[in-house]
Amino acid sequence: MASSVGCEHYVRRCLLKAPCCGKLYVCRLCHDAEENHQMDRFKVREVQCSECQTVQQAQHTCQQCHVLFGDYYCDICHLFDKDKQQYHCQDCGICRIGPQDKYFHCDKCNLCLSVNLQGNHKCVENVSRQNCPVCMEDIHTSRIEAHVLPCGHLLHNTCFDDMVKMGAYRCPLCMHSAFNMDDRWFNIDLEISQSPMPTEYQGISTKIVCNDCQAHCTVRFHVLGMKCSNCGSYNTAQEGGLIQQPEPDTEAETDTEPELHEAPTQH
């Protein structure tokens, strides 16, 4: 419910006049939830003051009662909000929550990322133009920070946290491990060493493909996991059925007496 201090999305003291339908809404998100079309915030030209109800050109301060519409205002995005150290990224084309010196714009990913990822992440071209594979909501314009997986794909930070809490560890898009799994692989090694397979399954192998390094290999079968012989990951998938290793060759016993040789004659 709109009020003089905004909505559930933003803290502001004005309503936006939607350029598409002429209706007044606190923000584009409120508009899009009510209407069967979306508001283009870049085309907003007029706002209504929530204090004196004066309709006027979009600006930082009401021309009539001089109330500040928002601590932060961007005249490109027409974003009014409380101070969150926002900044407008020209390359992203939208405002981001800052502070600006904590972020950089990755040209290939086409997204602002935390500075600790600069030169330390796998780039996927225009990856931010895809929806989050967990919630299927937009990532590029989201107010929630993006989390970059080792494979380069993006999730919302909150979606990544929910995924980890549920015990999932693979990227929903490519199945690559979503974080460092060395400790987990070590524990599986221990479990396998302490849990031998039944006699009838000993010596059984199977073909696998690794989701982490994409190697194809043949390894010993175990119900607790099949370890990639190339990178050591247990993030693998079985290809085909079980393979019975051939028994070692043994010579058949016969009833033939062994040939006897006389000892050499001494002279």
PDB file of C-alpha atoms in Angstrom:
ATOM      1  CA  MET A   1       0.000   0.000   0.000  1.00  0.00           C
ATOM      2  CA  ALA A   2       1.439   3.360  -1.061  1.00  0.00           C
ATOM      3  CA  SER A   3       2.066   5.963   1.602  1.00  0.00           C
ATOM      4  CA  SER A   4       3.790   9.318   1.949  1.00  0.00           C
ATOM      5  CA  VAL A   5       7.086   7.497   2.496  1.00  0.00           C
ATOM      6  CA  GLY A   6       6.908   5.230  -0.537  1.00  0.00           C
ATOM      7  CA  CYS A   7       6.204   1.514  -0.861  1.00  0.00           C
ATOM      8  CA  GLU A   8       7.715  -1.840   0.055  1.00  0.00           C
ATOM      9  CA  HIS A   9      10.374  -1.341  -2.613  1.00  0.00           C
ATOM     10  CA  TYR A  10      11.514   2.267  -2.189  1.00  0.00           C
ATOM     11  CA  VAL A  11      11.412   5.108   0.344  1.00  0.00           C
ATOM     12  CA  ARG A  12      10.210   8.203  -1.548  1.00  0.00           C
ATOM     13  CA  ARG A  13       7.697  11.039  -1.307  1.00  0.00           C
ATOM     14  CA  CYS A  14       6.330  11.071  -4.816  1.00  0.00           C
ATOM     15  CA  LEU A  15       4.365   8.972  -7.287  1.00  0.00           C
ATOM     16  CA  LEU A  16       5.526   8.284 -10.826  1.00  0.00           C
ATOM     17  CA  LYS A  17       3.134   9.064 -13.669  1.00  0.00           C
ATOM     18  CA  ALA A  18       3.387   6.010 -15.912  1.00  0.00           C
ATOM     19  CA  PRO A  19       4.118   7.104 -19.498  1.00  0.00           C
ATOM     20  CA  CYS A  20       2.329   4.003 -20.791  1.00  0.00           C
ATOM     21  CA  CYS A  21      -1.082   4.380 -19.115  1.00  0.00           C
ATOM     22  CA  GLY A  22      -0.963   7.708 -17.272  1.00  0.00           C
ATOM     23  CA  LYS A  23      -1.651   6.110 -13.888  1.00  0.00           C
ATOM     24  CA  LEU A  24       0.186   7.086 -10.700  1.00  0.00           C
ATOM     25  CA  TYR A  25       2.324   4.506  -8.894  1.00  0.00           C
ATOM     26  CA  VAL A  26       5.060   4.765  -6.284  1.00  0.00           C
ATOM     27  CA  CYS A  27       7.434   2.738  -8.485  1.00  0.00           C
ATOM     28  CA  ARG A  28       7.648   0.649 -11.637  1.00  0.00           C
ATOM     29  CA  LEU A  29       7.512  -2.574  -9.609  1.00  0.00           C
ATOM     30  CA  CYS A  30       4.193  -1.579  -8.044  1.00  0.00           C
ATOM     31  CA  HIS A  31       2.917  -0.646 -11.512  1.00  0.00           C
ATOM     32  CA  ASP A  32       4.013  -3.920 -13.126  1.00  0.00           C
ATOM     33  CA  ALA A  33       2.387  -5.970 -10.349  1.00  0.00           C
ATOM     34  CA  GLU A  34      -0.999  -4.308 -10.969  1.00  0.00           C
ATOM     35  CA  GLU A  35      -1.037  -3.811 -14.728  1.00  0.00           C
ATOM     36  CA  ASN A  36      -0.763  -6.231 -17.652  1.00  0.00           C
ATOM     37  CA  HIS A  37       2.146  -4.286 -19.122  1.00  0.00           C
ATOM     38  CA  GLN A  38       5.452  -2.918 -17.884  1.00  0.00           C
ATOM     39  CA  MET A  39       6.474   0.641 -17.180  1.00  0.00           C
ATOM     40  CA  ASP A  40       9.552   2.055 -18.904  1.00  0.00           C
ATOM     41  CA  ARG A  41      11.100   4.078 -16.088  1.00  0.00           C
ATOM     42  CA  PHE A  42      13.397   5.894 -18.518  1.00  0.00           C
ATOM     43  CA  LYS A  43      10.389   7.479 -20.199  1.00  0.00           C
ATOM     44  CA  VAL A  44       8.895   8.893 -16.984  1.00  0.00           C
ATOM     45  CA  ARG A  45       8.477  12.648 -17.333  1.00  0.00           C
ATOM     46  CA  GLU A  46       6.119  13.624 -14.493  1.00  0.00           C
ATOM     47  CA  VAL A  47       5.677  12.843 -10.812  1.00  0.00           C
ATOM     48  CA  GLN A  48       3.084  13.756  -8.180  1.00  0.00           C
ATOM     49  CA  CYS A  49       4.202  15.004  -4.796  1.00  0.00           C
ATOM     50  CA  SER A  50       2.892  12.768  -2.022  1.00  0.00           C
ATOM     51  CA  GLU A  51       2.663  15.757   0.345  1.00  0.00           C
ATOM     52  CA  CYS A  52       0.879  18.448  -1.686  1.00  0.00           C
ATOM     53  CA  GLN A  53      -0.318  16.300  -4.649  1.00  0.00           C
ATOM     54  CA  THR A  54       1.197  18.690  -7.203  1.00  0.00           C
ATOM     55  CA  VAL A  55       1.880  17.029 -10.561  1.00  0.00           C
ATOM     56  CA  GLN A  56       5.148  18.331 -11.989  1.00  0.00           C
ATOM     57  CA  GLN A  57       8.227  17.541 -14.006  1.00  0.00           C
ATOM     58  CA  ALA A  58      10.350  14.755 -12.517  1.00  0.00           C
ATOM     59  CA  GLN A  59      12.953  16.360 -10.278  1.00  0.00           C
ATOM     60  CA  HIS A  60      14.640  15.944  -6.914  1.00  0.00           C
ATOM     61  CA  THR A  61      12.545  18.457  -4.912  1.00  0.00           C
ATOM     62  CA  CYS A  62       8.874  19.409  -5.095  1.00  0.00           C
ATOM     63  CA  GLN A  63       8.465  22.746  -6.849  1.00  0.00           C
ATOM     64  CA  GLN A  64       5.455  23.587  -4.679  1.00  0.00           C
ATOM     65  CA  CYS A  65       6.147  22.511  -1.082  1.00  0.00           C
ATOM     66  CA  HIS A  66       9.901  21.894  -1.499  1.00  0.00           C
ATOM     67  CA  VAL A  67       9.814  18.434   0.087  1.00  0.00           C
ATOM     68  CA  LEU A  68      12.709  16.202  -0.915  1.00  0.00           C
ATOM     69  CA  PHE A  69      11.302  13.311  -2.948  1.00  0.00           C
ATOM     70  CA  GLY A  70      14.210  11.032  -2.058  1.00  0.00           C
ATOM     71  CA  ASP A  71      17.657  11.230  -0.493  1.00  0.00           C
ATOM     72  CA  TYR A  72      18.970   9.830  -3.783  1.00  0.00           C
ATOM     73  CA  TYR A  73      17.686  10.808  -7.197  1.00  0.00           C
ATOM     74  CA  CYS A  74      18.833   9.797 -10.672  1.00  0.00           C
ATOM     75  CA  ASP A  75      17.445  11.891 -13.525  1.00  0.00           C
ATOM     76  CA  ILE A  76      18.203   9.088 -16.020  1.00  0.00           C
ATOM     77  CA  CYS A  77      16.530   6.162 -14.229  1.00  0.00           C
ATOM     78  CA  HIS A  78      14.062   8.426 -12.376  1.00  0.00           C
ATOM     79  CA  LEU A  79      14.986   6.542  -9.237  1.00  0.00           C
ATOM     80  CA  PHE A  80      14.059   8.113  -5.894  1.00  0.00           C
ATOM     81  CA  ASP A  81      15.099   6.313  -2.707  1.00  0.00           C
ATOM     82  CA  LYS A  82      16.764   6.626   0.670  1.00  0.00           C
ATOM     83  CA  ASP A  83      20.555   6.860   0.665  1.00  0.00           C
ATOM     84  CA  LYS A  84      22.114   3.470  -0.079  1.00  0.00           C
ATOM     85  CA  GLN A  85      25.297   4.944  -1.583  1.00  0.00           C
ATOM     86  CA  GLN A  86      23.781   4.400  -5.032  1.00  0.00           C
ATOM     87  CA  TYR A  87      25.549   5.312  -8.245  1.00  0.00           C
ATOM     88  CA  HIS A  88      24.524   5.297 -11.887  1.00  0.00           C
ATOM     89  CA  CYS A  89      26.610   2.941 -14.033  1.00  0.00           C
ATOM     90  CA  GLN A  90      26.721   4.270 -17.570  1.00  0.00           C
ATOM     91  CA  ASP A  91      27.738   0.872 -18.967  1.00  0.00           C
ATOM     92  CA  CYS A  92      24.970  -1.036 -17.158  1.00  0.00           C
ATOM     93  CA  GLY A  93      22.566   1.759 -18.032  1.00  0.00           C
ATOM     94  CA  ILE A  94      20.961   1.716 -14.565  1.00  0.00           C
ATOM     95  CA  CYS A  95      21.626   2.665 -10.964  1.00  0.00           C
ATOM     96  CA  ARG A  96      23.439   0.288  -8.640  1.00  0.00           C
ATOM     97  CA  ILE A  97      23.650   0.124  -4.857  1.00  0.00           C
ATOM     98  CA  GLY A  98      27.173   1.123  -3.835  1.00  0.00           C
ATOM     99  CA  PRO A  99      29.462   2.354  -2.683  1.00  0.00           C
ATOM    100  CA  GLN A 100      30.841   2.744  -6.194  1.00  0.00           C
ATOM    101  CA  ASP A 101      34.467   2.132  -5.189  1.00  0.00           C
ATOM    102  CA  LYS A 102      33.520  -1.387  -4.086  1.00  0.00           C
ATOM    103  CA  TYR A 103      32.380  -2.382  -7.579  1.00  0.00           C
ATOM    104  CA  PHE A 104      33.710  -2.493 -11.137  1.00  0.00           C
ATOM    105  CA  HIS A 105      31.940  -2.994 -14.450  1.00  0.00           C
ATOM    106  CA  CYS A 106      32.923  -6.183 -16.290  1.00  0.00           C
ATOM    107  CA  ASP A 107      32.549  -5.401 -19.994  1.00  0.00           C
ATOM    108  CA  LYS A 108      32.195  -9.039 -21.077  1.00  0.00           C
ATOM    109  CA  CYS A 109      29.707 -10.057 -18.361  1.00  0.00           C
ATOM    110  CA  ASN A 110      28.078  -6.632 -18.844  1.00  0.00           C
ATOM    111  CA  LEU A 111      27.470  -6.222 -15.128  1.00  0.00           C
ATOM    112  CA  CYS A 112      28.859  -4.443 -12.073  1.00  0.00           C
ATOM    113  CA  LEU A 113      30.636  -6.934  -9.807  1.00  0.00           C
ATOM    114  CA  SER A 114      32.438  -6.745  -6.476  1.00  0.00           C
ATOM    115  CA  VAL A 115      36.036  -5.560  -6.840  1.00  0.00           C
ATOM    116  CA  ASN A 116      37.319  -8.785  -5.266  1.00  0.00           C
ATOM    117  CA  LEU A 117      36.158 -10.554  -8.457  1.00  0.00           C
ATOM    118  CA  GLN A 118      38.185  -8.309 -10.761  1.00  0.00           C
ATOM    119  CA  GLY A 119      40.476 -10.636 -12.698  1.00  0.00           C
ATOM    120  CA  ASN A 120      39.229 -13.444 -10.462  1.00  0.00           C
ATOM    121  CA  HIS A 121      36.102 -14.778 -12.144  1.00  0.00           C
ATOM    122  CA  LYS A 122      35.151 -16.632 -15.317  1.00  0.00           C
ATOM    123  CA  CYS A 123      33.468 -14.299 -17.777  1.00  0.00           C
ATOM    124  CA  VAL A 124      30.393 -15.342 -19.731  1.00  0.00           C
ATOM    125  CA  GLU A 125      29.378 -12.831 -22.373  1.00  0.00           C
ATOM    126  CA  ASN A 126      26.256 -10.854 -21.445  1.00  0.00           C
ATOM    127  CA  VAL A 127      25.504 -13.356 -18.666  1.00  0.00           C
ATOM    128  CA  SER A 128      23.525 -10.756 -16.719  1.00  0.00           C
ATOM    129  CA  ARG A 129      20.919 -10.624 -19.507  1.00  0.00           C
ATOM    130  CA  GLN A 130      19.742 -14.101 -18.453  1.00  0.00           C
ATOM    131  CA  ASN A 131      17.206 -14.651 -15.684  1.00  0.00           C
ATOM    132  CA  CYS A 132      18.302 -16.184 -12.386  1.00  0.00           C
ATOM    133  CA  PRO A 133      18.010 -19.977 -12.944  1.00  0.00           C
ATOM    134  CA  VAL A 134      16.620 -20.454  -9.414  1.00  0.00           C
ATOM    135  CA  CYS A 135      13.823 -17.866  -9.167  1.00  0.00           C
ATOM    136  CA  MET A 136      13.623 -17.059 -12.918  1.00  0.00           C
ATOM    137  CA  GLU A 137      13.607 -13.323 -12.145  1.00  0.00           C
ATOM    138  CA  ASP A 138      15.728 -10.721 -13.928  1.00  0.00           C
ATOM    139  CA  ILE A 139      19.288 -10.339 -12.685  1.00  0.00           C
ATOM    140  CA  HIS A 140      20.536  -7.286 -14.572  1.00  0.00           C
ATOM    141  CA  THR A 141      17.991  -4.839 -13.161  1.00  0.00           C
ATOM    142  CA  SER A 142      17.469  -6.625  -9.838  1.00  0.00           C
ATOM    143  CA  ARG A 143      18.022  -4.775  -6.578  1.00  0.00           C
ATOM    144  CA  ILE A 144      19.617  -7.981  -5.220  1.00  0.00           C
ATOM    145  CA  GLU A 145      23.347  -8.404  -5.748  1.00  0.00           C
ATOM    146  CA  ALA A 146      24.431 -11.144  -8.149  1.00  0.00           C
ATOM    147  CA  HIS A 147      26.563 -14.121  -7.079  1.00  0.00           C
ATOM    148  CA  VAL A 148      29.088 -15.342  -9.666  1.00  0.00           C
ATOM    149  CA  LEU A 149      29.612 -19.117  -9.716  1.00  0.00           C
ATOM    150  CA  PRO A 150      32.991 -20.656 -10.665  1.00  0.00           C
ATOM    151  CA  CYS A 151      31.499 -21.593 -14.060  1.00  0.00           C
ATOM    152  CA  GLY A 152      30.652 -17.920 -14.707  1.00  0.00           C
ATOM    153  CA  HIS A 153      26.869 -18.219 -14.424  1.00  0.00           C
ATOM    154  CA  LEU A 154      24.933 -15.877 -12.132  1.00  0.00           C
ATOM    155  CA  LEU A 155      22.412 -16.323  -9.351  1.00  0.00           C
ATOM    156  CA  HIS A 156      20.881 -13.818  -6.993  1.00  0.00           C
ATOM    157  CA  ASN A 157      22.859 -13.813  -3.731  1.00  0.00           C
ATOM    158  CA  THR A 158      19.729 -14.793  -1.833  1.00  0.00           C
ATOM    159  CA  CYS A 159      18.983 -17.647  -4.260  1.00  0.00           C
ATOM    160  CA  PHE A 160      22.533 -18.962  -3.890  1.00  0.00           C
ATOM    161  CA  ASP A 161      22.198 -18.944  -0.086  1.00  0.00           C
ATOM    162  CA  ASP A 162      18.878 -20.822  -0.319  1.00  0.00           C
ATOM    163  CA  MET A 163      20.423 -23.352  -2.684  1.00  0.00           C
ATOM    164  CA  VAL A 164      23.304 -24.070  -0.291  1.00  0.00           C
ATOM    165  CA  LYS A 165      20.906 -24.426   2.651  1.00  0.00           C
ATOM    166  CA  MET A 166      19.000 -27.087   0.712  1.00  0.00           C
ATOM    167  CA  GLY A 167      22.205 -29.061   0.153  1.00  0.00           C
ATOM    168  CA  ALA A 168      22.480 -28.370  -3.574  1.00  0.00           C
ATOM    169  CA  TYR A 169      26.009 -27.814  -4.812  1.00  0.00           C
ATOM    170  CA  ARG A 170      25.713 -27.757  -8.625  1.00  0.00           C
ATOM    171  CA  CYS A 171      25.056 -24.843 -10.975  1.00  0.00           C
ATOM    172  CA  PRO A 172      21.430 -25.215 -12.115  1.00  0.00           C
ATOM    173  CA  LEU A 173      22.506 -24.431 -15.695  1.00  0.00           C
ATOM    174  CA  CYS A 174      25.671 -26.443 -16.377  1.00  0.00           C
ATOM    175  CA  MET A 175      25.942 -28.746 -13.306  1.00  0.00           C
ATOM    176  CA  HIS A 176      29.474 -27.512 -12.494  1.00  0.00           C
ATOM    177  CA  SER A 177      30.260 -27.431  -8.766  1.00  0.00           C
ATOM    178  CA  ALA A 178      29.019 -24.123  -7.372  1.00  0.00           C
ATOM    179  CA  PHE A 179      31.839 -23.718  -4.840  1.00  0.00           C
ATOM    180  CA  ASN A 180      35.052 -25.401  -3.641  1.00  0.00           C
ATOM    181  CA  MET A 181      34.194 -29.011  -2.822  1.00  0.00           C
ATOM    182  CA  ASP A 182      37.645 -30.308  -1.792  1.00  0.00           C
ATOM    183  CA  ASP A 183      36.563 -31.033   1.799  1.00  0.00           C
ATOM    184  CA  ARG A 184      33.472 -32.874   0.607  1.00  0.00           C
ATOM    185  CA  TRP A 185      35.464 -34.983  -1.868  1.00  0.00           C
ATOM    186  CA  PHE A 186      37.941 -35.840   0.910  1.00  0.00           C
ATOM    187  CA  ASN A 187      35.102 -37.049   3.139  1.00  0.00           C
ATOM    188  CA  ILE A 188      33.720 -39.219   0.332  1.00  0.00           C
ATOM    189  CA  ASP A 189      37.193 -40.718  -0.105  1.00  0.00           C
ATOM    190  CA  LEU A 190      37.140 -41.698   3.576  1.00  0.00           C
ATOM    191  CA  GLU A 191      33.602 -43.098   3.401  1.00  0.00           C
ATOM    192  CA  ILE A 192      34.473 -45.241   0.382  1.00  0.00           C
ATOM    193  CA  SER A 193      37.664 -46.539   1.987  1.00  0.00           C
ATOM    194  CA  GLN A 194      35.617 -47.650   5.004  1.00  0.00           C
ATOM    195  CA  SER A 195      32.716 -49.102   2.984  1.00  0.00           C
ATOM    196  CA  PRO A 196      33.912 -51.877   0.652  1.00  0.00           C
ATOM    197  CA  MET A 197      31.422 -53.072  -1.946  1.00  0.00           C
ATOM    198  CA  PRO A 198      29.965 -56.608  -1.662  1.00  0.00           C
ATOM    199  CA  THR A 199      32.049 -59.368  -3.235  1.00  0.00           C
ATOM    200  CA  GLU A 200      29.884 -59.594  -6.348  1.00  0.00           C
ATOM    201  CA  TYR A 201      30.529 -55.903  -7.094  1.00  0.00           C
ATOM    202  CA  GLN A 202      34.253 -55.889  -6.459  1.00  0.00           C
ATOM    203  CA  GLY A 203      36.139 -55.519  -9.721  1.00  0.00           C
ATOM    204  CA  ILE A 204      33.129 -53.826 -11.367  1.00  0.00           C
ATOM    205  CA  SER A 205      33.796 -50.567 -13.217  1.00  0.00           C
ATOM    206  CA  THR A 206      31.713 -48.043 -15.146  1.00  0.00           C
ATOM    207  CA  LYS A 207      32.140 -45.155 -17.566  1.00  0.00           C
ATOM    208  CA  ILE A 208      31.531 -41.640 -16.228  1.00  0.00           C
ATOM    209  CA  VAL A 209      31.588 -38.033 -17.386  1.00  0.00           C
ATOM    210  CA  CYS A 210      32.769 -35.312 -15.009  1.00  0.00           C
ATOM    211  CA  ASN A 211      30.591 -32.214 -14.656  1.00  0.00           C
ATOM    212  CA  ASP A 212      33.571 -30.198 -13.430  1.00  0.00           C
ATOM    213  CA  CYS A 213      36.292 -30.931 -16.032  1.00  0.00           C
ATOM    214  CA  GLN A 214      34.166 -32.676 -18.729  1.00  0.00           C
ATOM    215  CA  ALA A 215      36.575 -35.650 -18.806  1.00  0.00           C
ATOM    216  CA  HIS A 216      35.273 -39.086 -19.807  1.00  0.00           C
ATOM    217  CA  CYS A 217      36.865 -41.983 -17.962  1.00  0.00           C
ATOM    218  CA  THR A 218      36.337 -45.530 -16.723  1.00  0.00           C
ATOM    219  CA  VAL A 219      36.505 -45.922 -12.950  1.00  0.00           C
ATOM    220  CA  ARG A 220      35.704 -48.442 -10.235  1.00  0.00           C
ATOM    221  CA  PHE A 221      31.989 -48.523  -9.416  1.00  0.00           C
ATOM    222  CA  HIS A 222      30.858 -47.592  -5.903  1.00  0.00           C
ATOM    223  CA  VAL A 223      27.383 -46.677  -4.665  1.00  0.00           C
ATOM    224  CA  LEU A 224      28.762 -43.732  -2.661  1.00  0.00           C
ATOM    225  CA  GLY A 225      30.209 -42.063  -5.726  1.00  0.00           C
ATOM    226  CA  MET A 226      32.445 -42.398  -8.750  1.00  0.00           C
ATOM    227  CA  LYS A 227      35.576 -40.266  -8.634  1.00  0.00           C
ATOM    228  CA  CYS A 228      36.856 -38.536 -11.769  1.00  0.00           C
ATOM    229  CA  SER A 229      40.345 -39.865 -12.472  1.00  0.00           C
ATOM    230  CA  ASN A 230      41.276 -36.585 -14.146  1.00  0.00           C
ATOM    231  CA  CYS A 231      40.403 -33.912 -11.529  1.00  0.00           C
ATOM    232  CA  GLY A 232      39.328 -35.918  -8.450  1.00  0.00           C
ATOM    233  CA  SER A 233      35.760 -34.617  -8.411  1.00  0.00           C
ATOM    234  CA  TYR A 234      32.786 -36.743  -7.378  1.00  0.00           C
ATOM    235  CA  ASN A 235      30.478 -34.429  -9.344  1.00  0.00           C
ATOM    236  CA  THR A 236      30.122 -37.065 -12.040  1.00  0.00           C
ATOM    237  CA  ALA A 237      27.412 -38.817 -14.024  1.00  0.00           C
ATOM    238  CA  GLN A 238      27.393 -42.468 -15.051  1.00  0.00           C
ATOM    239  CA  GLU A 239      27.470 -43.236 -18.773  1.00  0.00           C
ATOM    240  CA  GLY A 240      26.094 -46.672 -19.573  1.00  0.00           C
ATOM    241  CA  GLY A 241      25.961 -49.765 -17.442  1.00  0.00           C
ATOM    242  CA  LEU A 242      28.390 -51.679 -15.264  1.00  0.00           C
ATOM    243  CA  ILE A 243      31.473 -53.306 -16.729  1.00  0.00           C
ATOM    244  CA  GLN A 244      32.723 -56.654 -15.438  1.00  0.00           C
ATOM    245  CA  GLN A 245      36.500 -56.730 -15.390  1.00  0.00           C
ATOM    246  CA  PRO A 246      37.926 -59.914 -16.976  1.00  0.00           C
ATOM    247  CA  GLU A 247      39.322 -62.488 -14.587  1.00  0.00           C
ATOM    248  CA  PRO A 248      43.098 -62.946 -14.727  1.00  0.00           C
ATOM    249  CA  ASP A 249      44.193 -65.746 -17.097  1.00  0.00           C
ATOM    250  CA  THR A 250      45.176 -69.048 -15.429  1.00  0.00           C
ATOM    251  CA  GLU A 251      46.616 -72.148 -17.049  1.00  0.00           C
ATOM    252  CA  ALA A 252      44.351 -75.186 -16.901  1.00  0.00           C
ATOM    253  CA  GLU A 253      45.636 -78.092 -14.884  1.00  0.00           C
ATOM    254  CA  THR A 254      46.354 -81.365 -16.788  1.00  0.00           C
ATOM    255  CA  ASP A 255      47.182 -84.936 -15.825  1.00  0.00           C
ATOM    256  CA  THR A 256      50.330 -84.952 -17.992  1.00  0.00           C
ATOM    257  CA  GLU A 257      53.389 -85.898 -16.054  1.00  0.00           C
ATOM    258  CA  PRO A 258      56.127 -83.301 -16.104  1.00  0.00           C
ATOM    259  CA  GLU A 259      58.982 -84.086 -18.502  1.00  0.00           C
ATOM    260  CA  LEU A 260      62.091 -85.381 -16.710  1.00  0.00           C
ATOM    261  CA  HIS A 261      65.603 -84.570 -17.856  1.00  0.00           C
ATOM    262  CA  GLU A 262      68.655 -86.661 -17.051  1.00  0.00           C
ATOM    263  CA  ALA A 263      71.438 -84.944 -15.239  1.00  0.00           C
ATOM    264  CA  PRO A 264      74.431 -84.244 -17.476  1.00  0.00           C
ATOM    265  CA  THR A 265      77.179 -86.929 -17.415  1.00  0.00           C
ATOM    266  CA  GLN A 266      80.294 -85.841 -15.659  1.00  0.00           C
ATOM    267  CA  HIS A 267      83.610 -86.571 -17.352  1.00  0.00           C
TER     268      HIS A 267
END
